[in-house]
């Protein structure tokens, strides 16, 4: 029993270190893109716009170059925001989730409904992990579930935060997926839940959709 407990602590420490390293690296790259590449590209854009051109063909080329540069700046901001949303750190978990789900393209065919109630200010690590869990569930739903509706509910209960989701997709056989598949998405959900000291419950049946419930203890 002592050896099992020791192995469990070592595994928990390993997962915590891996996720902490991942999030720190994401934050560093996002900051570099925002603080260094962003101003540099903006400066290049300004210099291009100040060049006087008399040739019509050159003007067309310049307009196309400026458009491509604008596209690069927009895409860079999107990537930086995906790596570490500034809204998550500045305005909190609820705002960041709401912002994220509203940016899901209509072309995915997924209608996301997000409800929340009385969410207190959370520790940074807890907020980041819950945000990543929501991201993972949304991406899994788009990629695998073939669902048209995903309901996300975030609420407080005595001593804990509860995140529940439910889609109307095709569902899956949980035991088969965990045995026969690499199950990376499910492992990510479980690992992030475990390092917060929480519990993850999954209910899914073929043809009846998938539901997740994550309970995280908070003071």
XYZ file of N, CA and C in Angstrom:
657
model
N 0.840 -1.203 0.000
C 0.000 0.000 0.000
C 0.874 1.251 0.000
N 1.941 1.225 0.833
C 2.845 2.381 0.865
C 3.479 2.623 -0.502
N 3.868 1.521 -1.189
C 4.470 1.657 -2.508
C 3.475 2.225 -3.517
N 2.224 1.775 -3.428
C 1.190 2.294 -4.324
C 0.964 3.783 -4.091
N 0.955 4.176 -2.814
C 0.782 5.597 -2.503
C 1.972 6.405 -3.007
N 3.166 5.850 -2.841
C 4.365 6.537 -3.319
C 4.329 6.694 -4.834
N 3.937 5.620 -5.531
C 3.829 5.680 -6.994
C 2.794 6.707 -7.425
N 1.701 6.774 -6.683
C 0.641 7.737 -7.009
C 1.146 9.165 -6.839
N 1.892 9.418 -5.751
C 2.439 10.757 -5.533
C 3.442 11.130 -6.612
N 4.288 10.155 -7.004
C 5.274 10.412 -8.046
C 4.595 10.710 -9.377
N 3.545 9.940 -9.686
C 2.804 10.155 -10.934
C 2.146 11.533 -10.925
N 1.544 11.889 -9.785
C 0.897 13.190 -9.664
C 1.911 14.312 -9.851
N 3.089 14.172 -9.232
C 4.133 15.188 -9.351
C 4.629 15.305 -10.787
N 4.736 14.165 -11.461
C 5.197 14.149 -12.853
C 4.212 14.881 -13.759
N 2.920 14.583 -13.604
C 1.895 15.234 -14.418
C 1.850 16.724 -14.130
N 1.947 17.107 -12.855
C 1.924 18.516 -12.481
C 3.096 19.257 -13.118
N 4.290 18.629 -13.086
C 5.471 19.262 -13.682
C 5.315 19.418 -15.185
N 4.775 18.390 -15.851
C 4.595 18.440 -17.301
C 3.624 19.545 -17.693
N 2.483 19.636 -17.000
C 1.477 20.634 -17.344
C 1.979 22.033 -17.007
N 2.668 22.185 -15.865
C 3.220 23.495 -15.499
C 4.238 23.963 -16.525
N 5.097 23.037 -16.972
C 6.097 23.377 -17.989
C 5.420 23.787 -19.293
N 4.386 23.034 -19.676
C 3.654 23.333 -20.902
C 3.023 24.712 -20.849
N 2.343 25.032 -19.745
C 1.665 26.317 -19.632
C 2.662 27.476 -19.555
N 3.778 27.263 -18.864
C 4.801 28.307 -18.801
C 5.387 28.591 -20.175
N 5.597 27.532 -20.956
C 6.147 27.713 -22.302
C 5.143 28.399 -23.215
N 3.879 28.030 -23.082
C 2.835 28.701 -23.858
C 2.790 30.191 -23.529
N 2.861 30.507 -22.234
C 2.814 31.913 -21.815
C 4.024 32.671 -22.340
N 5.191 32.036 -22.324
C 6.403 32.700 -22.809
C 6.307 32.989 -24.302
N 5.869 31.998 -25.080
C 5.758 32.190 -26.527
C 4.718 33.258 -26.854
N 3.584 33.229 -26.145
C 2.529 34.226 -26.372
C 3.049 35.628 -26.066
N 3.816 35.759 -24.983
C 4.363 37.069 -24.620
C 5.375 37.547 -25.657
N 6.212 36.631 -26.140
C 7.202 37.002 -27.160
C 6.513 37.482 -28.438
N 5.467 36.772 -28.840
C 4.746 37.154 -30.048
C 4.091 38.518 -29.880
N 3.507 38.736 -28.716
C 2.784 39.984 -28.474
C 3.729 41.165 -28.295
N 4.807 40.951 -27.536
C 5.690 42.066 -27.169
C 6.775 42.348 -28.197
N 7.174 41.336 -28.990
C 8.272 41.525 -29.928
C 7.811 41.501 -31.386
N 7.162 40.424 -31.792
C 6.747 40.324 -33.190
C 5.643 41.317 -33.536
N 4.701 41.522 -32.602
C 3.597 42.440 -32.865
C 4.054 43.844 -33.212
N 4.844 44.480 -32.349
C 5.332 45.830 -32.670
C 6.188 45.882 -33.930
N 6.979 44.831 -34.170
C 7.834 44.806 -35.357
C 6.999 44.794 -36.632
N 5.971 43.944 -36.673
C 5.105 43.879 -37.848
C 4.325 45.180 -38.029
N 3.891 45.767 -36.937
C 3.171 47.051 -37.022
C 4.075 48.144 -37.584
N 5.359 48.120 -37.202
C 6.314 49.104 -37.721
C 6.526 48.922 -39.220
N 6.625 47.661 -39.658
C 6.776 47.380 -41.091
C 5.549 47.861 -41.855
N 4.375 47.625 -41.302
C 3.131 48.071 -41.941
C 3.101 49.588 -42.080
N 3.543 50.289 -41.030
C 3.562 51.749 -41.063
C 4.518 52.260 -42.140
N 5.696 51.639 -42.241
C 6.674 52.068 -43.242
C 6.160 51.831 -44.660
N 5.483 50.709 -44.875
C 4.924 50.431 -46.194
C 3.889 51.477 -46.584
N 3.053 51.851 -45.613
C 1.983 52.807 -45.916
C 2.518 54.216 -46.191
N 3.748 54.501 -45.748
C 4.318 55.843 -45.933
C 5.105 55.985 -47.229
N 5.277 54.879 -47.968
C 6.033 54.927 -49.222
C 5.167 55.530 -50.330
N 5.715 56.498 -51.051
C 4.992 57.108 -52.168
C 5.246 56.297 -53.444
N 4.167 55.930 -54.116
C 4.261 55.110 -55.325
C 3.518 55.813 -56.456
N 4.179 55.904 -57.590
C 3.573 56.557 -58.758
C 3.150 55.566 -59.831
N 3.716 54.378 -59.780
C 3.412 53.357 -60.775
C 2.189 52.558 -60.342
N 1.228 52.387 -61.281
C -0.028 51.698 -60.945
C 0.208 50.235 -60.572
N 1.095 49.560 -61.323
C 1.377 48.155 -61.028
C 2.026 48.003 -59.646
N 2.958 48.924 -59.342
C 3.616 48.874 -58.031
C 2.612 49.138 -56.911
N 1.651 49.999 -57.188
C 0.644 50.308 -56.172
C -0.211 49.073 -55.873
N -0.546 48.325 -56.934
C -1.324 47.096 -56.743
C -0.527 46.097 -55.902
N 0.757 45.949 -56.225
C 1.619 45.037 -55.470
C 1.711 45.465 -54.003
N 1.818 46.775 -53.791
C 1.914 47.288 -52.424
C 0.627 47.015 -51.645
N -0.512 47.199 -52.283
C -1.795 46.935 -51.621
C -1.918 45.460 -51.246
N -1.484 44.582 -52.169
C -1.537 43.149 -51.871
C -0.591 42.791 -50.727
N 0.597 43.395 -50.729
C 1.564 43.138 -49.658
C 1.022 43.604 -48.312
N 0.379 44.781 -48.306
C -0.203 45.307 -47.069
C -1.316 44.401 -46.563
N -2.108 43.876 -47.498
C -3.184 42.960 -47.099
C -2.611 41.695 -46.485
N -1.581 41.125 -47.113
C -0.957 39.922 -46.562
C -0.380 40.193 -45.177
N 0.204 41.366 -45.013
C 0.778 41.723 -43.719
C -0.311 41.851 -42.659
N -1.435 42.447 -43.041
C -2.568 42.533 -42.112
C -3.043 41.151 -41.697
N -3.134 40.238 -42.672
C -3.560 38.873 -42.384
C -2.597 38.193 -41.410
N -1.298 38.439 -41.601
C -0.287 37.849 -40.717
C -0.448 38.382 -39.291
N -0.655 39.684 -39.163
C -0.818 40.296 -37.839
C -2.048 39.734 -37.132
N -3.164 39.608 -37.864
C -4.398 39.074 -37.280
C -4.202 37.630 -36.844
N -3.574 36.831 -37.735
C -3.360 35.416 -37.408
C -2.409 35.251 -36.224
N -1.399 36.102 -36.154
C -0.450 36.044 -35.050
C -1.146 36.336 -33.722
N -2.042 37.316 -33.737
C -2.792 37.640 -32.530
C -3.690 36.481 -32.105
N -4.286 35.800 -33.089
C -5.133 34.651 -32.780
C -4.315 33.529 -32.144
N -3.143 33.263 -32.717
C -2.283 32.206 -32.177
C -1.822 32.564 -30.768
N -1.418 33.811 -30.580
C -0.975 34.265 -29.264
C -2.097 34.133 -28.235
N -3.307 34.480 -28.643
C -4.447 34.395 -27.738
C -4.798 32.955 -27.412
N -4.639 32.051 -28.386
C -4.901 30.637 -28.129
C -3.875 30.044 -27.168
N -2.633 30.500 -27.287
C -1.585 29.998 -26.400
C -1.846 30.413 -24.951
N -2.201 31.666 -24.744
C -2.513 32.149 -23.404
C -3.416 33.368 -23.520
N -4.738 33.164 -23.409
C -5.681 34.274 -23.574
C -5.441 35.375 -22.547
N -5.243 36.577 -23.019
C -5.044 37.696 -22.097
C -6.297 37.941 -21.261
N -7.461 37.662 -21.846
C -8.720 37.873 -21.119
C -8.827 36.949 -19.912
N -8.211 35.760 -19.994
C -8.258 34.822 -18.875
C -7.516 35.391 -17.675
N -6.370 36.005 -17.928
C -5.553 36.550 -16.847
C -6.083 37.895 -16.359
N -6.691 38.670 -17.271
C -7.120 40.020 -16.912
C -8.570 40.091 -16.435
N -9.449 39.260 -17.022
C -10.882 39.385 -16.728
C -11.504 38.127 -16.142
N -10.731 37.050 -16.022
C -11.238 35.875 -15.333
C -11.756 34.772 -16.241
N -12.057 33.647 -15.599
C -12.423 32.427 -16.319
C -13.721 32.563 -17.109
N -14.745 33.115 -16.490
C -16.058 33.213 -17.146
C -15.964 34.039 -18.423
N -15.329 35.186 -18.336
C -15.187 36.050 -19.519
C -14.412 35.330 -20.612
N -13.322 34.635 -20.240
C -12.483 33.952 -21.226
C -13.239 32.822 -21.921
N -14.003 32.045 -21.172
C -14.780 30.966 -21.781
C -15.833 31.543 -22.715
N -16.529 32.581 -22.247
C -17.563 33.218 -23.075
C -16.955 33.749 -24.374
N -15.786 34.372 -24.281
C -15.101 34.888 -25.459
C -14.702 33.754 -26.396
N -14.207 32.663 -25.818
C -13.767 31.517 -26.615
C -14.921 30.884 -27.394
N -16.026 30.603 -26.715
C -17.134 29.913 -27.393
C -17.775 30.782 -28.466
N -17.736 32.105 -28.281
C -18.320 32.997 -29.289
C -17.436 33.127 -30.524
N -16.183 32.682 -30.412
C -15.290 32.731 -31.561
C -15.296 31.431 -32.371
N -16.048 30.427 -31.907
C -16.140 29.185 -32.663
C -16.885 29.466 -33.968
N -16.285 29.172 -35.118
C -16.923 29.511 -36.403
C -18.274 28.815 -36.583
N -19.199 29.536 -37.187
C -20.516 28.961 -37.471
C -20.404 27.778 -38.423
N -19.325 27.749 -39.203
C -19.135 26.675 -40.179
C -18.967 25.307 -39.518
N -18.658 25.279 -38.205
C -18.531 23.988 -37.517
C -19.887 23.322 -37.331
N -20.960 24.106 -37.417
C -22.295 23.560 -37.219
C -22.638 23.302 -35.766
N -21.799 23.784 -34.843
C -22.019 23.538 -33.416
C -22.509 24.803 -32.732
N -23.663 24.706 -32.098
C -24.230 25.802 -31.310
C -23.880 25.561 -29.838
N -23.101 26.478 -29.259
C -22.647 26.301 -27.879
C -23.427 27.232 -26.960
N -23.986 26.655 -25.903
C -24.712 27.428 -24.901
C -23.923 27.384 -23.594
N -23.518 28.558 -23.126
C -22.702 28.641 -21.915
C -23.465 29.359 -20.815
N -23.704 28.659 -19.708
C -24.375 29.229 -18.537
C -23.419 29.201 -17.353
N -23.509 30.211 -16.510
C -22.638 30.269 -15.341
C -23.352 31.036 -14.238
N -22.923 30.792 -12.996
C -23.582 31.455 -11.871
C -22.640 31.524 -10.679
N -22.461 32.740 -10.173
C -21.749 32.974 -8.913
C -20.375 32.313 -8.875
N -19.558 32.575 -9.888
C -18.215 32.006 -9.923
C -17.246 32.956 -9.230
N -16.588 32.515 -8.174
C -15.658 33.399 -7.461
C -14.353 33.546 -8.235
N -13.517 34.461 -7.784
C -12.194 34.595 -8.381
C -11.368 33.369 -8.019
N -10.773 32.753 -9.019
C -10.042 31.501 -8.816
C -8.538 31.725 -8.902
N -7.789 30.801 -8.322
C -6.345 30.828 -8.487
C -6.012 30.690 -9.967
N -4.885 31.282 -10.363
C -4.489 31.282 -11.769
C -4.421 29.867 -12.331
N -3.762 28.942 -11.621
C -3.594 27.580 -12.123
C -4.943 26.890 -12.306
N -5.848 27.092 -11.363
C -7.179 26.485 -11.459
C -7.941 27.046 -12.652
N -7.887 28.359 -12.821
C -8.579 29.005 -13.944
C -8.025 28.515 -15.272
N -6.698 28.429 -15.384
C -6.075 27.979 -16.629
C -6.466 26.541 -16.932
N -6.421 25.672 -15.931
C -6.755 24.265 -16.165
C -8.219 24.075 -16.551
N -9.119 24.799 -15.904
C -10.538 24.698 -16.270
C -10.767 25.228 -17.688
N -10.075 26.297 -18.036
C -10.192 26.838 -19.395
C -9.705 25.818 -20.422
N -8.567 25.164 -20.146
C -8.043 24.151 -21.063
C -8.982 22.955 -21.174
N -9.635 22.610 -20.078
C -10.607 21.510 -20.109
C -11.771 21.857 -21.029
N -12.282 23.085 -20.905
C -13.367 23.526 -21.792
C -12.910 23.495 -23.245
N -11.705 24.003 -23.519
C -11.162 23.966 -24.876
C -11.126 22.544 -25.417
N -10.615 21.626 -24.612
C -10.477 20.227 -25.033
C -11.836 19.610 -25.352
N -12.823 19.874 -24.488
C -14.155 19.307 -24.704
C -14.787 19.884 -25.968
N -14.652 21.192 -26.173
C -15.204 21.817 -27.378
C -14.545 21.251 -28.627
N -13.226 21.142 -28.627
C -12.515 20.611 -29.792
C -12.891 19.154 -30.049
N -13.001 18.348 -28.983
C -13.411 16.954 -29.148
C -14.822 16.858 -29.714
N -15.698 17.746 -29.250
C -17.085 17.733 -29.728
C -17.147 18.063 -31.215
N -16.384 19.066 -31.633
C -16.364 19.448 -33.050
C -15.759 18.341 -33.902
N -14.680 17.744 -33.413
C -13.922 16.786 -34.212
C -14.566 15.414 -34.276
N -15.163 14.973 -33.160
C -15.599 13.581 -33.088
C -17.105 13.390 -32.911
N -17.768 14.304 -32.200
C -19.141 14.021 -31.761
C -20.188 14.180 -32.845
N -19.907 15.006 -33.868
C -20.918 15.301 -34.890
C -22.181 15.875 -34.254
N -21.993 16.714 -33.249
C -23.125 17.284 -32.518
C -23.513 18.632 -33.098
N -24.765 19.022 -32.861
C -25.237 20.348 -33.274
C -25.377 21.284 -32.086
N -25.442 20.726 -30.861
C -25.600 21.537 -29.656
C -24.657 21.027 -28.569
N -23.978 21.959 -27.919
C -23.153 21.645 -26.753
C -23.527 22.613 -25.643
N -23.962 22.080 -24.516
C -24.326 22.904 -23.363
C -23.197 22.846 -22.334
N -22.751 24.013 -21.892
C -21.687 24.118 -20.888
C -22.241 24.872 -19.692
N -22.074 24.303 -18.515
C -22.598 24.925 -17.301
C -21.488 24.981 -16.250
N -21.251 26.163 -15.707
C -20.233 26.358 -14.674
C -20.906 26.960 -13.454
N -20.766 26.302 -12.319
C -21.448 26.782 -11.119
C -20.642 26.421 -9.874
N -21.050 27.025 -8.769
C -20.432 26.709 -7.484
C -21.404 25.888 -6.642
N -20.833 24.944 -5.916
C -21.553 24.197 -4.898
C -20.702 24.264 -3.639
N -21.243 23.928 -2.490
C -20.454 24.038 -1.256
C -19.084 23.363 -1.366
N -18.039 24.165 -1.314
C -16.677 23.633 -1.314
C -16.119 23.221 -2.657
N -16.851 23.516 -3.748
C -16.333 23.064 -5.039
C -16.909 23.871 -6.204
N -16.165 23.835 -7.292
C -16.623 24.351 -8.589
C -17.024 23.155 -9.432
N -18.166 23.251 -10.091
C -18.654 22.138 -10.912
C -18.814 22.596 -12.359
N -18.118 21.920 -13.259
C -18.231 22.169 -14.698
C -18.903 20.968 -15.334
N -20.041 21.189 -15.976
C -20.729 20.101 -16.660
C -20.960 20.480 -18.118
N -20.866 19.490 -18.983
C -21.149 19.701 -20.405
C -21.991 18.541 -20.915
N -22.777 18.836 -21.938
C -23.614 17.807 -22.546
C -23.822 18.137 -24.017
N -23.554 17.163 -24.894
C -23.809 17.380 -26.316
C -24.844 16.383 -26.822
N -25.377 16.648 -28.002
C -26.377 15.757 -28.601
C -25.768 14.962 -29.759
N -24.483 14.664 -29.639
C -23.775 13.977 -30.711
C -23.968 12.476 -30.713
N -23.055 11.805 -31.413
C -23.216 10.366 -31.636
C -22.762 9.515 -30.455
N -22.061 10.106 -29.484
C -21.628 9.353 -28.319
C -20.518 8.362 -28.641
N -20.016 7.689 -27.609
C -18.971 6.689 -27.822
C -18.969 5.682 -26.680
N -18.295 4.568 -26.929
C -18.139 3.527 -25.914
C -16.881 3.856 -25.111
N -17.065 4.318 -23.882
C -15.942 4.803 -23.082
C -14.902 3.701 -22.841
N -15.344 2.516 -22.460
C -14.408 1.434 -22.159
C -13.615 1.033 -23.395
N -14.266 1.027 -24.558
C -13.572 0.669 -25.800
C -12.547 1.732 -26.171
N -12.943 3.007 -26.058
C -12.050 4.095 -26.432
C -10.792 4.108 -25.571
N -10.957 3.871 -24.278
C -9.800 3.928 -23.384
C -8.888 2.710 -23.547
N -9.438 1.587 -24.022
C -8.625 0.385 -24.199
C -7.991 0.319 -25.578
N -8.760 0.685 -26.595
C -8.306 0.496 -27.967
C -7.661 1.736 -28.573
N -7.894 2.871 -27.990
C -7.392 4.116 -28.561
C -6.343 4.728 -27.643
N -5.567 5.642 -28.186
C -4.593 6.334 -27.347
C -5.295 7.212 -26.322
N -6.474 7.719 -26.668
C -7.269 8.479 -25.718
C -6.572 9.716 -25.184
N -5.806 10.398 -26.060
C -5.035 11.559 -25.600
C -5.945 12.641 -25.043
N -7.057 12.909 -25.728
C -7.968 13.948 -25.263
C -8.539 13.630 -23.890
N -8.959 12.386 -23.690
C -9.496 11.979 -22.397
C -8.425 12.020 -21.314
N -7.199 11.631 -21.657
C -6.105 11.670 -20.686
C -5.811 13.105 -20.267
N -5.864 14.035 -21.227
C -5.631 15.435 -20.893
C -6.671 15.939 -19.894
N -7.939 15.575 -20.126
C -8.998 15.969 -19.202
C -8.753 15.378 -17.817
N -8.418 14.097 -17.772
C -8.212 13.421 -16.498
C -6.994 13.988 -15.758
N -5.902 14.213 -16.490
C -4.684 14.725 -15.853
C -4.904 16.097 -15.241
N -5.563 16.986 -15.996
C -5.787 18.332 -15.469
C -6.761 18.313 -14.281
N -7.726 17.422 -14.331
C -8.650 17.292 -13.198
C -7.921 16.778 -11.968
N -7.056 15.788 -12.161
C -6.346 15.177 -11.040
C -5.407 16.153 -10.344
N -4.685 16.976 -11.119
C -3.726 17.876 -10.473
C -4.433 18.984 -9.696
N -5.726 19.188 -9.965
C -6.506 20.135 -9.166
C -7.191 19.439 -7.994
N -6.956 18.131 -7.859
C -7.555 17.385 -6.768
C -9.033 17.120 -6.964
N -9.467 17.140 -8.231
C -10.890 16.988 -8.529
C -11.273 15.607 -9.020
N -12.515 15.489 -9.450
C -13.049 14.233 -9.982
C -13.690 14.487 -11.339
N -13.480 13.527 -12.234
C -14.040 13.607 -13.590
C -15.012 12.452 -13.793
N -16.210 12.769 -14.259
C -17.220 11.752 -14.551
C -17.637 11.898 -16.013
N -17.711 10.781 -16.706
C -18.082 10.788 -18.118
C -19.264 9.847 -18.321
N -20.269 10.341 -19.011
C -21.420 9.506 -19.362
C -21.654 9.633 -20.864
N -21.518 8.511 -21.560
C -21.690 8.545 -23.004
C -22.252 7.223 -23.488
N -23.204 7.310 -24.399
C -23.790 6.124 -25.026
C -23.897 6.372 -26.519
N -23.683 5.321 -27.282
C -23.777 5.434 -28.730
C -25.159 5.964 -29.119
N -25.163 7.059 -29.874
C -26.417 7.648 -30.342
C -27.110 8.551 -29.344
N -26.543 8.708 -28.137
C -27.212 9.509 -27.113
C -26.350 10.658 -26.592
N -25.264 10.939 -27.253
C -24.440 12.070 -26.858
C -23.479 11.745 -25.723
N -22.761 12.794 -25.297
C -21.732 12.643 -24.267
C -21.855 13.750 -23.239
N -21.717 13.365 -21.982
C -21.741 14.340 -20.899
C -20.494 14.231 -20.034
N -19.952 15.369 -19.651
C -18.803 15.411 -18.748
C -19.204 16.182 -17.482
N -18.686 15.754 -16.353
C -18.876 16.482 -15.108
C -17.541 16.522 -14.383
N -17.061 17.722 -14.110
C -15.781 17.906 -13.425
C -16.027 18.672 -12.144
N -15.625 18.097 -11.023
C -15.806 18.732 -9.727
C -14.438 19.064 -9.140
N -14.231 20.350 -8.856
C -12.929 20.823 -8.386
C -13.111 21.458 -7.015
N -12.397 20.959 -5.989
C -12.530 21.580 -4.652
C -11.917 22.967 -4.613
N -12.592 23.902 -3.956
C -12.087 25.261 -3.776
C -12.379 25.690 -2.342
N -11.577 26.650 -1.888
C -11.803 27.167 -0.540
C -13.044 28.042 -0.508
